[in-house]
Tab-separated table of C-alpha atoms and ligand atoms in Angstrom:
chain	number	residue	atom	x	y	z
A	966	MET	CA	-66.391	70.013	-5.106
A	967	ALA	CA	-62.687	69.541	-4.844
A	968	ARG	CA	-60.760	70.396	-1.714
A	969	VAL	CA	-57.369	72.050	-1.677
A	970	ILE	CA	-54.956	72.992	1.093
A	971	ILE	CA	-53.259	76.314	0.447
A	972	VAL	CA	-49.797	76.481	2.014
A	973	ARG	CA	-48.205	79.898	2.576
A	974	TYR	CA	-44.612	80.233	3.562
A	975	GLY	CA	-42.748	83.030	5.243
A	976	GLU	CA	-41.500	85.851	3.108
A	977	ILE	CA	-38.473	86.736	5.227
A	978	PHE	CA	-36.214	83.915	4.206
A	979	LEU	CA	-37.287	84.091	0.613
A	980	LYS	CA	-35.588	87.334	-0.174
A	981	GLY	CA	-32.436	87.419	-2.201
A	982	LYS	CA	-30.434	84.817	-3.968
A	983	ASN	CA	-31.122	81.974	-1.518
A	984	LYS	CA	-34.807	81.946	-2.310
A	985	SER	CA	-34.831	78.863	-4.478
A	986	TYR	CA	-32.626	76.973	-2.029
A	987	PHE	CA	-34.999	77.613	0.890
A	988	GLU	CA	-37.990	76.885	-1.258
A	989	SER	CA	-36.766	73.527	-2.478
A	990	LEU	CA	-35.729	72.552	1.059
A	991	LEU	CA	-39.226	73.349	2.260
A	992	VAL	CA	-40.788	71.407	-0.610
A	993	SER	CA	-38.686	68.382	0.188
A	994	ASN	CA	-39.593	68.589	3.911
A	995	ILE	CA	-43.285	68.864	3.049
A	996	LYS	CA	-43.079	65.879	0.733
A	997	ASN	CA	-41.404	63.836	3.456
A	998	ALA	CA	-43.977	64.923	6.010
A	999	LEU	CA	-46.845	63.827	3.764
A	1000	ASN	CA	-45.235	60.544	2.870
A	1001	GLY	CA	-47.781	57.722	2.758
A	1002	LEU	CA	-50.808	59.989	2.295
A	1003	LYS	CA	-52.100	60.075	-1.266
A	1004	HIS	CA	-52.161	63.602	-2.684
A	1005	THR	CA	-50.727	65.854	-5.376
A	1006	PHE	CA	-48.477	68.822	-4.762
A	1007	ASN	CA	-48.103	71.959	-6.867
A	1008	ARG	CA	-46.519	75.318	-6.471
A	1009	SER	CA	-47.487	78.537	-8.091
A	1010	GLN	CA	-46.860	82.192	-7.379
A	1011	GLY	CA	-45.233	81.792	-4.010
A	1012	ARG	CA	-47.701	79.291	-2.621
A	1013	PHE	CA	-48.056	75.549	-2.498
A	1014	PHE	CA	-51.215	73.594	-3.152
A	1015	VAL	CA	-51.964	70.141	-1.814
A	1016	GLU	CA	-54.804	68.513	-3.713
A	1017	ASN	CA	-56.409	65.246	-4.747
A	1018	PHE	CA	-56.528	63.714	-1.301
A	1019	SER	CA	-59.480	61.821	0.074
A	1020	ALA	CA	-61.701	63.377	2.734
A	1021	ASP	CA	-60.610	60.914	5.411
A	1022	VAL	CA	-56.960	62.035	5.335
A	1023	GLU	CA	-57.681	65.759	5.131
A	1024	SER	CA	-57.191	66.481	8.828
A	1025	GLU	CA	-54.124	64.236	9.001
A	1026	ILE	CA	-52.530	66.217	6.175
A	1027	VAL	CA	-53.278	69.489	7.949
A	1028	ASP	CA	-51.895	68.148	11.236
A	1029	ARG	CA	-48.670	67.083	9.600
A	1030	LEU	CA	-48.267	70.345	7.696
A	1031	LYS	CA	-48.740	72.277	10.942
A	1032	LYS	CA	-45.491	70.699	12.130
A	1033	VAL	CA	-43.365	71.643	9.142
A	1034	PHE	CA	-41.110	74.591	9.938
A	1035	GLY	CA	-41.052	77.300	7.309
A	1036	ILE	CA	-44.812	77.162	6.735
A	1037	TYR	CA	-46.464	80.383	7.798
A	1038	SER	CA	-50.129	79.505	7.415
A	1039	LEU	CA	-52.575	77.063	5.835
A	1040	SER	CA	-56.107	77.224	4.551
A	1041	LEU	CA	-58.515	74.461	3.703
A	1042	ALA	CA	-60.445	75.658	0.671
A	1043	ASP	CA	-63.011	74.627	-1.900
A	1044	LYS	CA	-61.577	74.662	-5.386
A	1045	VAL	CA	-64.294	75.615	-7.861
A	1046	GLU	CA	-64.551	76.738	-11.471
A	1047	THR	CA	-64.677	80.512	-11.810
A	1048	LYS	CA	-67.195	80.780	-14.749
A	1049	PHE	CA	-67.604	84.517	-14.682
A	1050	GLU	CA	-69.856	84.610	-17.766
A	1051	ALA	CA	-72.450	82.487	-15.988
A	1052	GLY	CA	-72.305	84.660	-12.850
A	1053	PHE	CA	-69.907	82.523	-10.811
A	1054	PRO	CA	-72.413	79.726	-10.085
A	1055	LYS	CA	-69.846	77.420	-8.486
A	1056	ILE	CA	-68.370	80.119	-6.291
A	1057	ARG	CA	-71.857	81.083	-5.150
A	1058	GLU	CA	-72.662	77.510	-4.289
A	1059	SER	CA	-69.489	77.212	-2.262
A	1060	ILE	CA	-70.038	80.461	-0.370
A	1061	LYS	CA	-73.550	79.370	0.450
A	1062	ALA	CA	-72.354	76.038	1.824
A	1063	LEU	CA	-69.661	77.790	3.853
A	1064	ALA	CA	-72.162	80.305	5.261
A	1065	LEU	CA	-74.536	77.512	6.276
A	1066	ASN	CA	-71.693	75.649	7.968
A	1067	LEU	CA	-70.447	78.652	9.881
A	1068	GLU	CA	-73.993	79.579	10.880
A	1069	GLU	CA	-74.373	76.149	12.401
A	1070	GLU	CA	-71.084	76.379	14.312
A	1071	ASN	CA	-71.589	79.978	15.363
A	1072	THR	CA	-72.144	80.763	19.044
A	1073	LEU	CA	-71.874	84.556	18.828
A	1074	LYS	CA	-74.947	86.680	19.384
A	1075	THR	CA	-74.349	89.191	16.627
A	1076	PRO	CA	-71.856	87.636	14.240
A	1077	LYS	CA	-70.189	90.042	11.814
A	1078	PHE	CA	-68.531	89.119	8.578
A	1079	ARG	CA	-66.777	90.445	5.561
A	1080	VAL	CA	-65.941	89.003	2.173
A	1081	THR	CA	-62.461	89.527	0.793
A	1082	VAL	CA	-61.991	88.945	-2.900
A	1083	LYS	CA	-58.667	88.662	-4.666
A	1084	ARG	CA	-58.965	88.867	-8.396
A	1085	ALA	CA	-55.890	87.685	-10.241
A	1086	ASP	CA	-58.032	87.092	-13.329
A	1087	LYS	CA	-58.069	90.614	-14.754
A	1088	ARG	CA	-60.456	89.724	-17.585
A	1089	ILE	CA	-63.313	90.076	-15.137
A	1090	PRO	CA	-64.644	93.623	-15.633
A	1091	LEU	CA	-65.820	94.089	-12.031
A	1092	THR	CA	-63.648	95.366	-9.182
A	1093	SER	CA	-62.843	93.107	-6.235
A	1094	ALA	CA	-65.032	95.273	-4.002
A	1095	GLU	CA	-67.998	94.924	-6.356
A	1096	ILE	CA	-67.643	91.172	-6.472
A	1097	ALA	CA	-67.265	91.040	-2.668
A	1098	ALA	CA	-70.472	93.039	-2.191
A	1099	ASP	CA	-72.289	90.635	-4.502
A	1100	PHE	CA	-71.012	87.568	-2.636
A	1101	GLY	CA	-71.809	89.186	0.693
A	1102	GLY	CA	-75.461	89.001	-0.312
A	1103	ILE	CA	-75.242	85.230	-0.411
A	1104	VAL	CA	-73.912	85.130	3.154
A	1105	ILE	CA	-76.686	87.411	4.361
A	1106	GLU	CA	-79.336	85.273	2.677
A	1107	ASN	CA	-78.033	82.090	4.269
A	1108	SER	CA	-77.041	83.128	7.776
A	1109	SER	CA	-77.706	85.555	10.587
A	1110	PHE	CA	-74.405	87.327	9.897
A	1111	THR	CA	-74.250	91.038	9.233
A	1112	VAL	CA	-71.570	92.912	7.330
A	1113	ASP	CA	-68.828	94.781	9.140
A	1114	LEU	CA	-65.741	95.425	7.078
A	1115	LYS	CA	-63.642	96.528	10.056
A	1116	HIS	CA	-64.727	94.500	13.080
A	1117	PHE	CA	-65.664	91.121	11.718
A	1118	ASP	CA	-65.791	87.679	13.348
A	1119	TYR	CA	-65.751	85.759	10.087
A	1120	GLU	CA	-63.921	86.457	6.893
A	1121	PHE	CA	-64.913	84.768	3.662
A	1122	PHE	CA	-62.058	84.669	1.215
A	1123	VAL	CA	-62.515	84.221	-2.507
A	1124	ASP	CA	-59.301	83.955	-4.536
A	1125	ILE	CA	-60.093	84.155	-8.239
A	1126	ARG	CA	-57.016	82.849	-9.955
A	1127	GLU	CA	-55.903	83.302	-13.529
A	1128	ASN	CA	-56.317	79.700	-14.572
A	1129	GLY	CA	-60.120	79.540	-14.404
A	1130	TRP	CA	-60.203	78.193	-10.850
A	1131	SER	CA	-61.158	79.919	-7.624
A	1132	PHE	CA	-60.589	79.120	-3.976
A	1133	VAL	CA	-63.239	79.744	-1.349
A	1134	TYR	CA	-62.415	79.485	2.349
A	1135	SER	CA	-62.765	81.139	5.715
A	1136	ASN	CA	-60.106	79.578	7.881
A	1137	VAL	CA	-56.482	80.589	8.182
A	1138	ILE	CA	-54.572	78.125	10.337
A	1139	MET	CA	-51.238	79.293	11.701
A	1140	GLY	CA	-48.295	77.121	10.701
A	1141	ALA	CA	-45.227	76.352	12.814
A	1142	GLY	CA	-43.298	79.336	11.438
A	1143	GLY	CA	-39.513	79.275	11.626
A	1144	LEU	CA	-37.133	78.201	8.881
A	1145	PRO	CA	-37.099	74.962	6.879
A	1146	VAL	CA	-35.122	72.270	8.691
A	1147	GLY	CA	-31.770	71.814	6.999
A	1148	CYS	CA	-30.999	75.442	6.224
A	1149	SER	CA	-29.012	76.079	9.431
A	1150	ASN	CA	-26.381	73.371	9.568
A	1151	ARG	CA	-26.550	70.250	11.635
A	1152	GLY	CA	-26.443	69.987	15.442
A	1153	LEU	CA	-25.944	67.170	17.925
A	1154	LEU	CA	-28.755	67.095	20.463
A	1155	LEU	CA	-28.177	65.624	23.914
A	1156	LEU	CA	-31.486	63.844	24.324
A	1157	SER	CA	-32.388	62.574	27.789
A	1158	GLY	CA	-35.731	61.073	28.687
A	1159	GLY	CA	-36.746	64.285	30.435
A	1160	ILE	CA	-39.083	67.131	29.598
A	1161	ASP	CA	-36.520	69.662	28.451
A	1162	SER	CA	-34.355	68.180	25.749
A	1163	PRO	CA	-37.183	67.248	23.321
A	1164	VAL	CA	-38.346	70.863	23.601
A	1165	ALA	CA	-34.775	71.999	22.892
A	1166	ALA	CA	-34.911	69.866	19.733
A	1167	TYR	CA	-38.108	71.589	18.665
A	1168	MET	CA	-36.579	75.026	19.264
A	1169	MET	CA	-33.443	74.388	17.213
A	1170	ALA	CA	-35.350	72.711	14.395
A	1171	LYS	CA	-37.557	75.773	14.309
A	1172	ARG	CA	-34.520	77.825	13.340
A	1173	GLY	CA	-33.721	75.398	10.563
A	1174	MET	CA	-31.179	73.175	12.284
A	1175	LYS	CA	-31.086	69.531	11.273
A	1176	LEU	CA	-30.433	67.306	14.295
A	1177	VAL	CA	-28.767	64.077	15.254
A	1178	ALA	CA	-29.608	62.903	18.786
A	1179	ILE	CA	-27.263	61.295	21.288
A	1180	HIS	CA	-28.377	59.554	24.461
A	1181	PHE	CA	-26.242	58.247	27.290
A	1182	ALA	CA	-27.507	55.039	28.848
A	1183	SER	CA	-26.094	53.119	31.785
A	1184	PRO	CA	-27.374	49.588	31.687
A	1185	PRO	CA	-28.139	47.698	33.869
A	1186	TYR	CA	-28.703	50.734	36.096
A	1187	THR	CA	-30.914	52.186	33.395
A	1188	SER	CA	-33.454	49.830	31.847
A	1189	GLU	CA	-34.343	48.830	28.314
A	1190	ARG	CA	-37.687	50.537	28.873
A	1191	ALA	CA	-35.933	53.811	29.729
A	1192	LYS	CA	-34.147	53.617	26.393
A	1193	GLN	CA	-37.414	52.813	24.636
A	1194	LYS	CA	-38.862	55.973	26.108
A	1195	VAL	CA	-36.078	58.014	24.488
A	1196	VAL	CA	-36.774	56.317	21.152
A	1197	GLU	CA	-40.436	57.259	21.563
A	1198	LEU	CA	-39.570	60.879	22.308
A	1199	ARG	CA	-37.371	60.930	19.237
A	1200	ASP	CA	-40.262	59.591	17.159
A	1201	ILE	CA	-42.707	62.202	18.430
A	1202	VAL	CA	-40.389	65.155	17.983
A	1203	SER	CA	-39.347	63.931	14.518
A	1204	ALA	CA	-42.620	65.302	13.164
A	1205	TYR	CA	-40.969	68.695	13.664
A	1206	THR	CA	-37.275	67.956	13.296
A	1207	THR	CA	-37.599	65.716	10.222
A	1208	GLU	CA	-35.804	62.377	10.433
A	1209	MET	CA	-33.490	62.370	13.446
A	1210	LYS	CA	-30.951	59.610	13.995
A	1211	LEU	CA	-30.578	58.474	17.595
A	1212	LEU	CA	-27.210	57.293	18.889
A	1213	VAL	CA	-27.180	55.492	22.223
A	1214	VAL	CA	-23.856	55.564	24.056
A	1215	PRO	CA	-23.060	52.943	26.718
A	1216	PHE	CA	-22.055	55.109	29.651
A	1217	THR	CA	-21.900	52.649	32.557
A	1218	ASP	CA	-18.138	52.114	32.694
A	1219	ILE	CA	-17.470	55.845	32.668
A	1220	GLN	CA	-19.926	56.457	35.470
A	1221	LEU	CA	-18.429	53.642	37.525
A	1222	ALA	CA	-14.936	55.051	36.991
A	1223	ILE	CA	-16.029	58.520	38.102
A	1224	HIS	CA	-17.791	57.008	41.086
A	1225	GLU	CA	-14.677	55.113	42.050
A	1226	HIS	CA	-12.051	57.817	41.531
A	1227	CYS	CA	-13.633	61.219	41.991
A	1228	PRO	CA	-15.141	63.081	44.938
A	1229	ALA	CA	-18.903	62.596	45.058
A	1230	GLU	CA	-19.700	66.292	44.948
A	1231	TYR	CA	-18.076	66.540	41.490
A	1232	MET	CA	-19.708	63.413	40.122
A	1233	ILE	CA	-22.302	65.248	38.025
A	1234	THR	CA	-19.915	67.868	36.686
A	1235	ILE	CA	-17.369	65.270	35.634
A	1236	MET	CA	-20.032	63.056	34.161
A	1237	ARG	CA	-21.241	65.953	32.075
A	1238	ARG	CA	-17.673	66.720	31.017
A	1239	PHE	CA	-17.437	63.184	29.688
A	1240	MET	CA	-20.732	63.631	27.863
A	1241	MET	CA	-19.294	66.720	26.169
A	1242	ARG	CA	-16.077	64.926	25.247
A	1243	ILE	CA	-17.986	62.111	23.635
A	1244	ALA	CA	-20.468	64.475	22.015
A	1245	SER	CA	-17.614	66.473	20.487
A	1246	ILE	CA	-16.084	63.420	18.834
A	1247	VAL	CA	-19.464	62.197	17.615
A	1248	ALA	CA	-20.334	65.689	16.359
A	1249	GLU	CA	-17.320	65.622	14.137
A	1250	GLN	CA	-18.201	62.156	12.813
A	1251	TYR	CA	-21.718	63.290	11.917
A	1252	ASP	CA	-20.757	66.686	10.572
A	1253	CYS	CA	-22.530	68.543	13.367
A	1254	LYS	CA	-21.433	72.108	14.038
A	1255	ALA	CA	-22.984	72.625	17.475
A	1256	ILE	CA	-24.051	70.708	20.580
A	1257	ILE	CA	-27.551	71.288	21.935
A	1258	THR	CA	-28.826	70.698	25.480
A	1259	GLY	CA	-32.075	71.338	27.332
A	1260	GLU	CA	-30.390	73.212	30.167
A	1261	SER	CA	-32.063	76.158	31.836
A	1262	LEU	CA	-30.218	78.561	34.113
A	1263	GLY	CA	-30.461	77.694	37.779
A	1264	GLN	CA	-32.851	74.772	37.327
A	1265	VAL	CA	-30.624	72.250	39.113
A	1266	ALA	CA	-27.103	72.160	40.573
A	1267	SER	CA	-25.560	71.287	37.220
A	1268	GLN	CA	-27.185	74.256	35.540
A	1269	THR	CA	-25.468	77.137	37.298
A	1270	VAL	CA	-23.058	79.365	35.403
A	1271	GLU	CA	-20.116	77.707	37.205
A	1272	SER	CA	-21.352	74.214	36.361
A	1273	MET	CA	-21.868	75.095	32.733
A	1274	THR	CA	-18.406	76.671	32.600
A	1275	SER	CA	-16.862	73.497	33.992
A	1276	THR	CA	-18.899	71.348	31.637
A	1277	GLU	CA	-18.305	73.159	28.398
A	1278	ASP	CA	-14.579	73.222	29.064
A	1279	THR	CA	-14.407	69.791	27.383
A	1280	ALA	CA	-16.644	70.657	24.429
A	1281	LEU	CA	-15.053	71.343	21.065
A	1282	TYR	CA	-18.171	72.926	19.568
A	1283	PRO	CA	-20.413	75.758	20.642
A	1284	ILE	CA	-23.149	74.600	23.001
A	1285	PHE	CA	-26.604	75.939	22.222
A	1286	ARG	CA	-29.081	75.960	25.088
A	1287	PRO	CA	-32.346	77.198	23.604
A	1288	LEU	CA	-34.178	76.882	26.958
A	1289	ILE	CA	-31.623	78.804	28.980
A	1290	ALA	CA	-34.072	81.539	30.017
A	1291	PHE	CA	-37.222	79.405	30.146
A	1292	ASP	CA	-39.150	78.760	33.343
A	1293	LYS	CA	-40.072	75.114	33.845
A	1294	GLU	CA	-43.700	76.111	33.319
A	1295	GLU	CA	-42.942	77.563	29.917
A	1296	THR	CA	-41.042	74.467	28.862
A	1297	MET	CA	-43.848	72.229	30.088
A	1298	THR	CA	-46.436	74.209	28.162
A	1299	LEU	CA	-44.414	73.841	25.004
A	1300	ALA	CA	-43.803	70.129	25.687
A	1301	LYS	CA	-47.561	69.634	25.936
A	1302	ARG	CA	-48.141	71.506	22.726
A	1303	ILE	CA	-45.630	69.487	20.751
A	1304	GLY	CA	-46.854	66.245	22.266
A	1305	THR	CA	-43.764	65.051	24.165
A	1306	PHE	CA	-44.896	65.844	27.712
A	1307	GLU	CA	-46.877	62.702	28.472
A	1308	THR	CA	-43.999	60.479	27.401
A	1309	SER	CA	-41.387	62.601	29.183
A	1310	ILE	CA	-43.084	62.249	32.553
A	1311	GLU	CA	-43.173	58.446	32.419
A	1312	PRO	CA	-41.141	57.421	35.442
A	1313	PHE	CA	-37.978	55.792	34.149
A	1314	GLU	CA	-34.500	56.230	35.507
A	1315	ASP	CA	-31.926	58.412	33.727
A	1316	CYS	CA	-28.189	57.883	33.900
A	1317	CYS	CA	-27.909	61.277	35.626
A	1318	THR	CA	-29.879	59.995	38.579
A	1319	ILE	CA	-27.643	57.027	39.328
A	1320	PHE	CA	-24.972	57.501	41.984
A	1321	LEU	CA	-26.440	60.917	42.535
A	1322	PRO	CA	-24.528	62.565	45.402
A	1323	LYS	CA	-26.480	64.083	48.278
A	1324	ASN	CA	-24.696	67.406	47.936
A	1325	PRO	CA	-23.542	68.073	44.408
A	1326	SER	CA	-21.286	71.087	44.073
A	1327	ILE	CA	-23.337	74.030	42.898
A	1328	LYS	CA	-20.295	76.122	42.072
A	1329	PRO	CA	-17.600	73.700	40.950
A	1330	LYS	CA	-14.214	75.351	40.392
A	1331	LEU	CA	-12.836	74.568	36.980
A	1332	ASP	CA	-9.267	74.058	38.274
A	1333	THR	CA	-10.411	71.642	40.926
A	1334	VAL	CA	-12.590	69.703	38.525
A	1335	ARG	CA	-9.770	69.386	36.030
A	1336	ARG	CA	-7.421	68.186	38.774
A	1337	VAL	CA	-9.644	65.583	40.419
A	1338	GLU	CA	-10.714	64.227	37.053
A	1339	LYS	CA	-7.094	63.256	36.295
A	1340	ASP	CA	-7.458	60.362	38.720
A	1341	ILE	CA	-9.353	58.518	36.022
A	1342	LYS	CA	-6.210	57.256	34.317
A	1343	ASN	CA	-7.854	55.444	31.423
A	1344	ALA	CA	-10.245	58.259	30.482
A	1345	ASP	CA	-9.315	58.298	26.786
A	1346	GLU	CA	-9.693	54.569	26.560
A	1347	LEU	CA	-13.126	54.684	28.220
A	1348	VAL	CA	-14.255	57.395	25.839
A	1349	ALA	CA	-13.014	55.483	22.799
A	1350	LYS	CA	-14.715	52.306	23.952
A	1351	ALA	CA	-18.018	54.069	24.581
A	1352	ILE	CA	-17.969	55.550	21.093
A	1353	GLU	CA	-17.036	52.241	19.541
A	1354	ASN	CA	-20.097	50.636	21.106
A	1355	ILE	CA	-22.661	53.220	20.113
A	1356	GLU	CA	-25.957	51.750	18.956
A	1357	ILE	CA	-27.830	53.563	16.203
A	1358	TYR	CA	-31.620	53.810	16.164
B	2018	ATP	P1	-34.205	66.979	30.702
B	2018	ATP	O1	-35.606	67.253	31.102
B	2018	ATP	O2	-33.957	67.294	29.241
B	2018	ATP	O3	-33.746	65.622	31.093
B	2018	ATP	P2	-33.232	68.027	33.103
B	2018	ATP	O4	-33.964	69.215	33.557
B	2018	ATP	O5	-33.582	66.712	33.673
B	2018	ATP	O6	-33.329	67.994	31.520
B	2018	ATP	P3	-30.443	67.413	33.411
B	2018	ATP	O7	-30.790	66.024	33.735
B	2018	ATP	O8	-29.474	68.140	34.245
B	2018	ATP	O9	-31.711	68.363	33.350
B	2018	ATP	O10	-29.931	67.468	31.953
B	2018	ATP	C1	-29.605	68.663	31.310
B	2018	ATP	C2	-29.417	68.382	29.834
B	2018	ATP	O11	-28.334	67.461	29.663
B	2018	ATP	C3	-30.604	67.710	29.216
B	2018	ATP	O12	-31.567	68.638	28.788
B	2018	ATP	C4	-29.974	66.971	28.067
B	2018	ATP	O13	-29.739	67.843	26.988
B	2018	ATP	C5	-28.645	66.538	28.643
B	2018	ATP	N1	-28.731	65.173	29.215
B	2018	ATP	C6	-28.977	64.821	30.504
B	2018	ATP	N2	-28.975	63.491	30.639
B	2018	ATP	C7	-28.745	62.957	29.424
B	2018	ATP	C8	-28.628	61.629	28.906
B	2018	ATP	N3	-28.771	60.551	29.671
B	2018	ATP	N4	-28.365	61.493	27.591
B	2018	ATP	C9	-28.232	62.575	26.801
B	2018	ATP	N5	-28.330	63.826	27.229
B	2018	ATP	C10	-28.585	64.041	28.525
B	2019	MG	MG1	-32.848	64.777	32.974
C-alpha cells in the first residue's frame, strides 16, 4: 500500500490575481525544505501530494513540512485503488488496518467515530453518506468504536478522487500557517545569541518575510564559541525562515570608542544607535526593507519607549519588533516549540554585556544622547570599517 502526504495550504492568500505567485513560492519553499529526501511532488486541485518516499523518511518529511509557512495542514494517508465495481476492496482493507491501529492506540473508554467520505468520482452511483455508512461497518467490526456523527473522537476520511485512486486517513496535522516566506519583502534581523531574536525571526518569517541576519561580535571580549552559538541558532531557525545569510560585524572598536568617549549611563543606547546605523547601511546593500529586533517593551533598560526612541533615531528603515507585547514566558514557550531555546540559554557572552554600566539610563533623552555621541569624532570611519570587515556565514 502506497503512502502519500496530503498538503493543504491556506485559502486566504490564494484569492485573486496573486494566487499563482503565492502558490509557486510555496512550492519552491517545500521543495527546498525536502531537499535530500527522495520523494515525488504533485499538485492537483488546490492541494499538494508528496509520494514515493521510503517508510524510514516519512516522519522526517512530515517534520520538515510542519515548518514550512503557508501550509495549513497535512495528512498522512494510504493511497489505494478505488475499484468501485469490485466493492472497494482496497479501501476496505485500508480502513480495516486503520481501525485496528487506532483500536490499539486508543485509551478512551467509549471511543466514538465517524466516517467522512468525499466523492469526487461522480460515476459512483452511491451517495457519500451511503458509502460512509458502509465503511463504518468495517470500523465497527474491527474495533470497539461506536458511531457518533456529531461528537466523535476519531474521524476516518476517505477521499475518492476522479483518477481511480482514493486516500484513506484519520489524522490531520496542523501546519505552521502563515504566508510563504518570500512574499513579504526582505528584512534584516538583528540576531543576538539570546532567546528573543530567533523567535522574532520565526514571527516575521511566518508573515512571509525573507530574512538576512546580522550579528555584532566584539572579539576578544566575545569568544569564537559565542559566535558559533549564533551560527547554530541561525541553522535551527532556518527550517522556518528558509535559507538565511548571517553577517557578523566586528564591533569591538566601536564599543571601545563609546566606552572611552561617552558617559557610562548612555553606553547601551549609543551602542544600539551604532547597531542601527550599521544595520541601515547593510539593509540597503541586501535589499532589505525593514529592520527586525527581538525587543519587548519594558524587558530591560534599553527596551523602554524612551530608549527605543533614542535608538531608532539612527535607523533609516522601519523597525519591526514582533515580540513587543510578549511576556518573557510567552517568548520562551515559543522558543522551546521552535527548538532554539536550549541553544539560546547556553552561557556565552554577548557584546551587549561587555562594559555594561551599573546604572544604564532607563529614559535617555534624545537631545542628550545626540550631543554626547558627537564626542566620538571618527564615528563614520568606525562604521565604514566595521562594514568593510563583515564576515558572511
Ligand atoms: P535577545 O534574547 O534576542 O538577545 P535580549 O532580551 O537579550 O534579547 P537585548 O540584549 O537588549 O535583549 O537585545 C535586544 C535586541 O537587540 C535583540 O533581540 C536583538 O534583536 C538585538 N541585539 C542585541 N544584541 C545583539 C548582537 N550582539 N547582535 C545583533 N543583534 C543584537
Ligand atoms: Mg541579548
